[in-house]
Amino acid sequence: MVNIWASSLAAAENLEITEIQLSNLRERGILKPGIHWKSSPYGQKKPWNPQALYNIKMCRKEINNFYLEENDNIAA
């Protein structure tokens, strides 16, 4: 079975964005929990701010849709 979940560093590199941009998309609700990201199942020192794991394929689709819609609004 292939693991579809990647660390924020691996996801950001694969998506060609920064980890901060990835985190901002998550915090703004563009990337949805359970679909685009999930909390890491590994032990955390800060349970109130768990490390996120990302589904790169689903994130790429959503990011492409988000920026396409954003550019459509600008061009109008």
Tab-separated table of C-alpha atoms in Angstrom:
chain	number	residue	atom	x	y	z
A	1	MET	CA	0.000	0.000	0.000
A	2	VAL	CA	1.325	3.425	-0.976
A	3	ASN	CA	1.408	6.163	1.658
A	4	ILE	CA	-0.278	9.243	0.182
A	5	TRP	CA	0.553	11.517	3.136
A	6	ALA	CA	3.745	13.604	3.125
A	7	SER	CA	5.396	15.986	5.572
A	8	SER	CA	4.927	19.709	5.098
A	9	LEU	CA	8.505	20.044	3.823
A	10	ALA	CA	8.092	17.258	1.238
A	11	ALA	CA	4.665	18.565	0.184
A	12	ALA	CA	5.870	22.164	-0.156
A	13	GLU	CA	8.862	21.087	-2.250
A	14	ASN	CA	6.676	18.901	-4.465
A	15	LEU	CA	4.085	21.669	-4.889
A	16	GLU	CA	6.841	24.263	-5.465
A	17	ILE	CA	5.628	26.572	-2.700
A	18	THR	CA	7.009	27.382	0.740
A	19	GLU	CA	5.949	25.646	3.934
A	20	ILE	CA	4.561	29.005	5.105
A	21	GLN	CA	2.363	29.281	1.999
A	22	LEU	CA	1.173	25.713	2.541
A	23	SER	CA	0.353	26.476	6.178
A	24	ASN	CA	-1.470	29.675	5.170
A	25	LEU	CA	-3.641	27.767	2.679
A	26	ARG	CA	-4.530	25.327	5.457
A	27	GLU	CA	-5.269	28.068	8.001
A	28	ARG	CA	-7.452	29.990	5.516
A	29	GLY	CA	-9.541	26.852	4.985
A	30	ILE	CA	-8.587	26.393	1.346
A	31	LEU	CA	-6.982	23.053	2.198
A	32	LYS	CA	-9.553	20.985	4.104
A	33	PRO	CA	-8.794	18.595	6.987
A	34	GLY	CA	-9.171	14.928	6.122
A	35	ILE	CA	-8.996	15.652	2.388
A	36	HIS	CA	-5.893	17.763	1.867
A	37	TRP	CA	-4.199	17.420	5.252
A	38	LYS	CA	-4.386	15.545	8.546
A	39	SER	CA	-2.645	15.693	11.900
A	40	SER	CA	0.411	13.518	12.195
A	41	PRO	CA	-0.236	10.308	14.168
A	42	TYR	CA	3.259	10.478	15.673
A	43	GLY	CA	3.947	11.842	19.136
A	44	GLN	CA	4.049	15.612	19.390
A	45	LYS	CA	5.606	17.884	21.984
A	46	LYS	CA	2.920	20.510	21.310
A	47	PRO	CA	-0.510	18.818	21.155
A	48	TRP	CA	-2.227	22.166	20.490
A	49	ASN	CA	-0.247	22.614	17.256
A	50	PRO	CA	0.266	19.149	15.741
A	51	GLN	CA	2.413	18.582	12.689
A	52	ALA	CA	0.316	18.308	9.529
A	53	LEU	CA	0.703	15.684	6.832
A	54	TYR	CA	-0.456	16.526	3.313
A	55	ASN	CA	-2.006	14.605	0.422
A	56	ILE	CA	0.063	16.128	-2.380
A	57	LYS	CA	-2.235	15.024	-5.206
A	58	MET	CA	-5.352	16.516	-3.610
A	59	CYS	CA	-3.483	19.670	-2.553
A	60	ARG	CA	-2.243	20.224	-6.101
A	61	LYS	CA	-5.796	19.991	-7.476
A	62	GLU	CA	-7.153	22.439	-4.906
A	63	ILE	CA	-4.269	24.900	-5.245
A	64	ASN	CA	-4.617	24.906	-9.043
A	65	ASN	CA	-8.386	25.505	-8.739
A	66	PHE	CA	-7.880	28.246	-6.144
A	67	TYR	CA	-5.354	30.188	-8.209
A	68	LEU	CA	-7.376	29.707	-11.407
A	69	GLU	CA	-10.471	31.186	-9.712
A	70	GLU	CA	-8.426	33.987	-8.137
A	71	ASN	CA	-6.971	34.960	-11.544
A	72	ASP	CA	-10.415	34.850	-13.168
A	73	ASN	CA	-11.634	37.438	-10.644
A	74	ILE	CA	-8.657	39.704	-11.321
A	75	ALA	CA	-9.035	39.555	-15.104
A	76	ALA	CA	-12.708	40.582	-15.066
